[in-house]
Amino acid sequence: MFALKSLLLLVAIASANALSSTLQQVTANFGSNPTGVKMYQYRPTKLATPTPLIIAMHYCTGTAQAYFQGTSLAQLADQHGFIVVYPNAPTSGGCWDVASTATLTHNGGGDSLGIANMVRYAIANWGVDASRVFATGTSSGAMMTNVMMGAYPDLFAAGSLYSGVPYGCFAGPNAWNTQCATGQLIKTAQQWGDQVRSGYPGFTGTRPKVQFWHGTVDTTLYPQNFWEEIKQWTNVFGVSQTPTSNLTSNPQSGYSRASYGPNVQAILAQGVGHTVPEHETDTLDWFGLTNLTPGSSTPGSSTTAPVTTTIPVSTPSPTGATAAHWGQCGGIGWTGPTVCASPYTCQVSNAYFSQCL
């Protein structure tokens, strides 16, 4: 009897997670694609009309198929009626080109042009609502999300990126930028903002709003990148770097959500490394698609507002261990060394991150 009940439970779970469609490669010519990015789509059997589109970009070593299987975006597409396009990076290591001048320039080439033309193709051929196109991604895919927000602000309404770096932080001749990755590339808000504006010179339209997530113990793309992203996007939108609200334990314990007006949102995850797990329903809320259903044309968003609180500043206390140059040495939730190797000293960047400088 127990075995039968277990089997029935497994069948019920499988049925609940079953998808209405499958991931399909788009083999049609979708436009200029100089690096050979491949295009895969998940199109649920029932669509909202007009139909939103989400571009979902995988991490290094990943693939379109892996990101399709590893996130719940397809299940949410069935529930809400949007289309998901999963681009597949052309490099052998599965990383996106977020460094070349071509990819960082509107219609300049690189991986970003291939992805932009996927969006244009979907709008022209699938009935996609041009005003509701969004991007999300993890790690390298998060970096590419930032690239798309900067180089193609005319195509996207919003982006949500997990464990990335500022737009243009990897710019240069090499695919990997250690200075950026380790949080050593520090710029003023104006410099970062100018870098975004250089992606599409002369653009005067509405910029896509941006949400980014980062872990406090990320040793692949150091958490200083989170604070540089705040500087960058608050400058792009012309708002203060002082949050208009700070929400603790949001969306879960150990996370905090800072809002800088309606267009910039930064979520920091205490004790989380690389990468922050995708919170797809939260991302969907940021895109304004939470209340969308197949056949409907009016998206909605969550009306639940958590209590706003002020986040206190943490003062590091010595632990006896030492942190290396550029290493983290303090901040809210930090449990590692708080004394820096000579001759460096622990300097507070913000409430969450102190660094040996």
PDB file of C-alpha atoms in Angstrom, residues 70-228:
ATOM      1  CA  GLY A  70      17.435  23.918 -14.871  1.00  0.00           C
ATOM      2  CA  THR A  71      14.956  26.782 -14.454  1.00  0.00           C
ATOM      3  CA  SER A  72      11.175  26.938 -14.130  1.00  0.00           C
ATOM      4  CA  LEU A  73      10.664  29.507 -16.880  1.00  0.00           C
ATOM      5  CA  ALA A  74       9.031  26.964 -19.193  1.00  0.00           C
ATOM      6  CA  GLN A  75       6.551  25.903 -16.513  1.00  0.00           C
ATOM      7  CA  LEU A  76       5.760  29.570 -15.873  1.00  0.00           C
ATOM      8  CA  ALA A  77       5.351  30.100 -19.614  1.00  0.00           C
ATOM      9  CA  ASP A  78       2.636  27.421 -19.592  1.00  0.00           C
ATOM     10  CA  GLN A  79       0.956  29.185 -16.698  1.00  0.00           C
ATOM     11  CA  HIS A  80       1.164  32.726 -18.058  1.00  0.00           C
ATOM     12  CA  GLY A  81       1.310  32.360 -21.826  1.00  0.00           C
ATOM     13  CA  PHE A  82       4.620  33.997 -22.757  1.00  0.00           C
ATOM     14  CA  ILE A  83       7.311  32.647 -25.099  1.00  0.00           C
ATOM     15  CA  VAL A  84      10.845  31.913 -23.893  1.00  0.00           C
ATOM     16  CA  VAL A  85      13.840  32.041 -26.233  1.00  0.00           C
ATOM     17  CA  TYR A  86      16.983  30.287 -25.003  1.00  0.00           C
ATOM     18  CA  PRO A  87      20.034  31.402 -27.013  1.00  0.00           C
ATOM     19  CA  ASN A  88      22.993  29.022 -27.112  1.00  0.00           C
ATOM     20  CA  ALA A  89      26.487  30.535 -26.918  1.00  0.00           C
ATOM     21  CA  PRO A  90      28.775  29.677 -29.844  1.00  0.00           C
ATOM     22  CA  THR A  91      32.003  29.288 -27.842  1.00  0.00           C
ATOM     23  CA  SER A  92      33.324  25.879 -26.824  1.00  0.00           C
ATOM     24  CA  GLY A  93      33.247  26.881 -23.163  1.00  0.00           C
ATOM     25  CA  GLY A  94      29.705  28.162 -23.360  1.00  0.00           C
ATOM     26  CA  CYS A  95      30.560  31.719 -22.252  1.00  0.00           C
ATOM     27  CA  TRP A  96      29.027  34.775 -23.892  1.00  0.00           C
ATOM     28  CA  ASP A  97      31.022  37.508 -25.606  1.00  0.00           C
ATOM     29  CA  VAL A  98      30.571  40.418 -23.217  1.00  0.00           C
ATOM     30  CA  ALA A  99      33.989  41.957 -23.881  1.00  0.00           C
ATOM     31  CA  SER A 100      34.348  42.903 -27.545  1.00  0.00           C
ATOM     32  CA  THR A 101      33.595  46.374 -28.863  1.00  0.00           C
ATOM     33  CA  ALA A 102      31.261  44.759 -31.391  1.00  0.00           C
ATOM     34  CA  THR A 103      29.050  43.064 -28.820  1.00  0.00           C
ATOM     35  CA  LEU A 104      28.968  46.204 -26.641  1.00  0.00           C
ATOM     36  CA  THR A 105      27.822  48.380 -29.546  1.00  0.00           C
ATOM     37  CA  HIS A 106      24.285  48.671 -30.915  1.00  0.00           C
ATOM     38  CA  ASN A 107      24.132  46.689 -34.167  1.00  0.00           C
ATOM     39  CA  GLY A 108      27.917  46.377 -33.981  1.00  0.00           C
ATOM     40  CA  GLY A 109      28.132  42.583 -34.158  1.00  0.00           C
ATOM     41  CA  GLY A 110      29.189  39.944 -31.659  1.00  0.00           C
ATOM     42  CA  ASP A 111      26.863  37.619 -29.778  1.00  0.00           C
ATOM     43  CA  SER A 112      24.580  40.497 -28.814  1.00  0.00           C
ATOM     44  CA  LEU A 113      23.586  41.224 -32.422  1.00  0.00           C
ATOM     45  CA  GLY A 114      22.513  37.617 -32.965  1.00  0.00           C
ATOM     46  CA  ILE A 115      20.360  37.770 -29.820  1.00  0.00           C
ATOM     47  CA  ALA A 116      18.902  41.160 -30.789  1.00  0.00           C
ATOM     48  CA  ASN A 117      17.894  39.725 -34.149  1.00  0.00           C
ATOM     49  CA  MET A 118      16.179  36.821 -32.406  1.00  0.00           C
ATOM     50  CA  VAL A 119      14.007  39.414 -30.681  1.00  0.00           C
ATOM     51  CA  ARG A 120      13.304  41.227 -33.939  1.00  0.00           C
ATOM     52  CA  TYR A 121      12.427  37.953 -35.636  1.00  0.00           C
ATOM     53  CA  ALA A 122      10.038  36.969 -32.838  1.00  0.00           C
ATOM     54  CA  ILE A 123       8.285  40.339 -33.016  1.00  0.00           C
ATOM     55  CA  ALA A 124       7.942  40.144 -36.789  1.00  0.00           C
ATOM     56  CA  ASN A 125       6.880  36.497 -37.031  1.00  0.00           C
ATOM     57  CA  TRP A 126       5.363  35.285 -33.767  1.00  0.00           C
ATOM     58  CA  GLY A 127       3.062  38.123 -32.780  1.00  0.00           C
ATOM     59  CA  VAL A 128       5.307  39.088 -29.860  1.00  0.00           C
ATOM     60  CA  ASP A 129       4.401  42.342 -28.125  1.00  0.00           C
ATOM     61  CA  ALA A 130       7.350  44.660 -28.849  1.00  0.00           C
ATOM     62  CA  SER A 131       6.663  46.563 -25.619  1.00  0.00           C
ATOM     63  CA  ARG A 132       6.974  43.425 -23.464  1.00  0.00           C
ATOM     64  CA  VAL A 133      10.327  41.853 -24.260  1.00  0.00           C
ATOM     65  CA  PHE A 134      12.530  40.930 -21.300  1.00  0.00           C
ATOM     66  CA  ALA A 135      15.910  39.339 -20.581  1.00  0.00           C
ATOM     67  CA  THR A 136      17.298  37.256 -17.748  1.00  0.00           C
ATOM     68  CA  GLY A 137      20.409  35.173 -17.203  1.00  0.00           C
ATOM     69  CA  THR A 138      22.879  33.697 -14.743  1.00  0.00           C
ATOM     70  CA  SER A 139      26.618  34.438 -14.435  1.00  0.00           C
ATOM     71  CA  SER A 140      27.840  34.863 -18.035  1.00  0.00           C
ATOM     72  CA  GLY A 141      24.168  35.042 -19.002  1.00  0.00           C
ATOM     73  CA  ALA A 142      23.686  37.784 -16.405  1.00  0.00           C
ATOM     74  CA  MET A 143      26.577  39.692 -17.950  1.00  0.00           C
ATOM     75  CA  MET A 144      24.972  39.304 -21.374  1.00  0.00           C
ATOM     76  CA  THR A 145      21.668  40.512 -19.938  1.00  0.00           C
ATOM     77  CA  ASN A 146      23.454  43.705 -18.899  1.00  0.00           C
ATOM     78  CA  VAL A 147      24.975  43.958 -22.381  1.00  0.00           C
ATOM     79  CA  MET A 148      21.527  43.699 -23.954  1.00  0.00           C
ATOM     80  CA  MET A 149      20.155  46.346 -21.569  1.00  0.00           C
ATOM     81  CA  GLY A 150      22.911  48.758 -22.592  1.00  0.00           C
ATOM     82  CA  ALA A 151      23.424  48.059 -26.293  1.00  0.00           C
ATOM     83  CA  TYR A 152      19.776  47.365 -27.179  1.00  0.00           C
ATOM     84  CA  PRO A 153      17.600  49.495 -24.885  1.00  0.00           C
ATOM     85  CA  ASP A 154      15.188  49.907 -27.791  1.00  0.00           C
ATOM     86  CA  LEU A 155      14.281  46.195 -27.684  1.00  0.00           C
ATOM     87  CA  PHE A 156      13.851  45.441 -23.973  1.00  0.00           C
ATOM     88  CA  ALA A 157      11.458  46.583 -21.270  1.00  0.00           C
ATOM     89  CA  ALA A 158      13.358  45.084 -18.318  1.00  0.00           C
ATOM     90  CA  GLY A 159      16.137  42.749 -17.291  1.00  0.00           C
ATOM     91  CA  SER A 160      16.780  40.511 -14.273  1.00  0.00           C
ATOM     92  CA  LEU A 161      20.311  39.209 -13.838  1.00  0.00           C
ATOM     93  CA  TYR A 162      21.786  36.753 -11.371  1.00  0.00           C
ATOM     94  CA  SER A 163      25.421  37.170 -10.280  1.00  0.00           C
ATOM     95  CA  GLY A 164      26.783  39.348 -13.074  1.00  0.00           C
ATOM     96  CA  VAL A 165      28.919  42.455 -13.499  1.00  0.00           C
ATOM     97  CA  PRO A 166      28.256  45.998 -14.739  1.00  0.00           C
ATOM     98  CA  TYR A 167      27.771  46.679 -18.431  1.00  0.00           C
ATOM     99  CA  GLY A 168      31.208  46.994 -20.052  1.00  0.00           C
ATOM    100  CA  CYS A 169      33.118  45.734 -17.015  1.00  0.00           C
ATOM    101  CA  PHE A 170      34.714  42.951 -19.094  1.00  0.00           C
ATOM    102  CA  ALA A 171      35.436  45.285 -22.053  1.00  0.00           C
ATOM    103  CA  GLY A 172      38.765  44.551 -23.669  1.00  0.00           C
ATOM    104  CA  PRO A 173      40.678  42.198 -25.924  1.00  0.00           C
ATOM    105  CA  ASN A 174      40.283  39.107 -23.730  1.00  0.00           C
ATOM    106  CA  ALA A 175      37.213  37.028 -22.983  1.00  0.00           C
ATOM    107  CA  TRP A 176      38.003  37.010 -19.244  1.00  0.00           C
ATOM    108  CA  ASN A 177      38.789  40.127 -17.207  1.00  0.00           C
ATOM    109  CA  THR A 178      40.337  39.305 -13.842  1.00  0.00           C
ATOM    110  CA  GLN A 179      40.328  42.915 -12.677  1.00  0.00           C
ATOM    111  CA  CYS A 180      36.570  43.096 -13.112  1.00  0.00           C
ATOM    112  CA  ALA A 181      35.858  39.589 -11.829  1.00  0.00           C
ATOM    113  CA  THR A 182      37.728  40.177  -8.563  1.00  0.00           C
ATOM    114  CA  GLY A 183      36.014  43.489  -7.907  1.00  0.00           C
ATOM    115  CA  GLN A 184      39.066  45.637  -8.560  1.00  0.00           C
ATOM    116  CA  LEU A 185      37.559  47.637 -11.422  1.00  0.00           C
ATOM    117  CA  ILE A 186      36.167  50.653  -9.570  1.00  0.00           C
ATOM    118  CA  LYS A 187      34.624  53.575 -11.436  1.00  0.00           C
ATOM    119  CA  THR A 188      32.513  56.571 -10.579  1.00  0.00           C
ATOM    120  CA  ALA A 189      28.781  56.422 -11.175  1.00  0.00           C
ATOM    121  CA  GLN A 190      29.197  58.878 -14.034  1.00  0.00           C
ATOM    122  CA  GLN A 191      31.883  56.741 -15.683  1.00  0.00           C
ATOM    123  CA  TRP A 192      29.755  53.611 -15.424  1.00  0.00           C
ATOM    124  CA  GLY A 193      26.694  55.437 -16.698  1.00  0.00           C
ATOM    125  CA  ASP A 194      28.629  56.872 -19.626  1.00  0.00           C
ATOM    126  CA  GLN A 195      29.728  53.345 -20.502  1.00  0.00           C
ATOM    127  CA  VAL A 196      26.096  52.249 -20.798  1.00  0.00           C
ATOM    128  CA  ARG A 197      25.232  55.317 -22.879  1.00  0.00           C
ATOM    129  CA  SER A 198      28.141  54.563 -25.212  1.00  0.00           C
ATOM    130  CA  GLY A 199      26.466  51.263 -26.153  1.00  0.00           C
ATOM    131  CA  TYR A 200      23.841  53.096 -28.195  1.00  0.00           C
ATOM    132  CA  PRO A 201      24.992  56.688 -28.719  1.00  0.00           C
ATOM    133  CA  GLY A 202      22.148  59.106 -29.238  1.00  0.00           C
ATOM    134  CA  PHE A 203      19.450  56.831 -27.837  1.00  0.00           C
ATOM    135  CA  THR A 204      16.695  58.983 -26.321  1.00  0.00           C
ATOM    136  CA  GLY A 205      13.945  56.432 -25.701  1.00  0.00           C
ATOM    137  CA  THR A 206      12.844  54.750 -22.490  1.00  0.00           C
ATOM    138  CA  ARG A 207      15.561  52.648 -20.877  1.00  0.00           C
ATOM    139  CA  PRO A 208      14.743  49.117 -19.645  1.00  0.00           C
ATOM    140  CA  LYS A 209      14.487  48.801 -15.893  1.00  0.00           C
ATOM    141  CA  VAL A 210      17.087  46.556 -14.285  1.00  0.00           C
ATOM    142  CA  GLN A 211      17.033  44.129 -11.356  1.00  0.00           C
ATOM    143  CA  PHE A 212      20.207  42.390 -10.207  1.00  0.00           C
ATOM    144  CA  TRP A 213      20.996  39.692  -7.642  1.00  0.00           C
ATOM    145  CA  HIS A 214      24.340  38.878  -6.023  1.00  0.00           C
ATOM    146  CA  GLY A 215      25.761  36.776  -3.196  1.00  0.00           C
ATOM    147  CA  THR A 216      27.988  38.207  -0.473  1.00  0.00           C
ATOM    148  CA  VAL A 217      30.516  35.358  -0.699  1.00  0.00           C
ATOM    149  CA  ASP A 218      30.808  35.124  -4.470  1.00  0.00           C
ATOM    150  CA  THR A 219      34.460  34.342  -5.253  1.00  0.00           C
ATOM    151  CA  THR A 220      33.972  34.060  -9.018  1.00  0.00           C
ATOM    152  CA  LEU A 221      32.454  37.476  -9.666  1.00  0.00           C
ATOM    153  CA  TYR A 222      33.199  39.300  -6.437  1.00  0.00           C
ATOM    154  CA  PRO A 223      30.372  41.149  -4.654  1.00  0.00           C
ATOM    155  CA  GLN A 224      31.959  44.545  -5.321  1.00  0.00           C
ATOM    156  CA  ASN A 225      30.436  44.151  -8.792  1.00  0.00           C
ATOM    157  CA  PHE A 226      27.019  44.403  -7.142  1.00  0.00           C
ATOM    158  CA  TRP A 227      27.861  47.844  -5.778  1.00  0.00           C
ATOM    159  CA  GLU A 228      29.355  48.948  -9.081  1.00  0.00           C
TER     160      GLU A 228
END
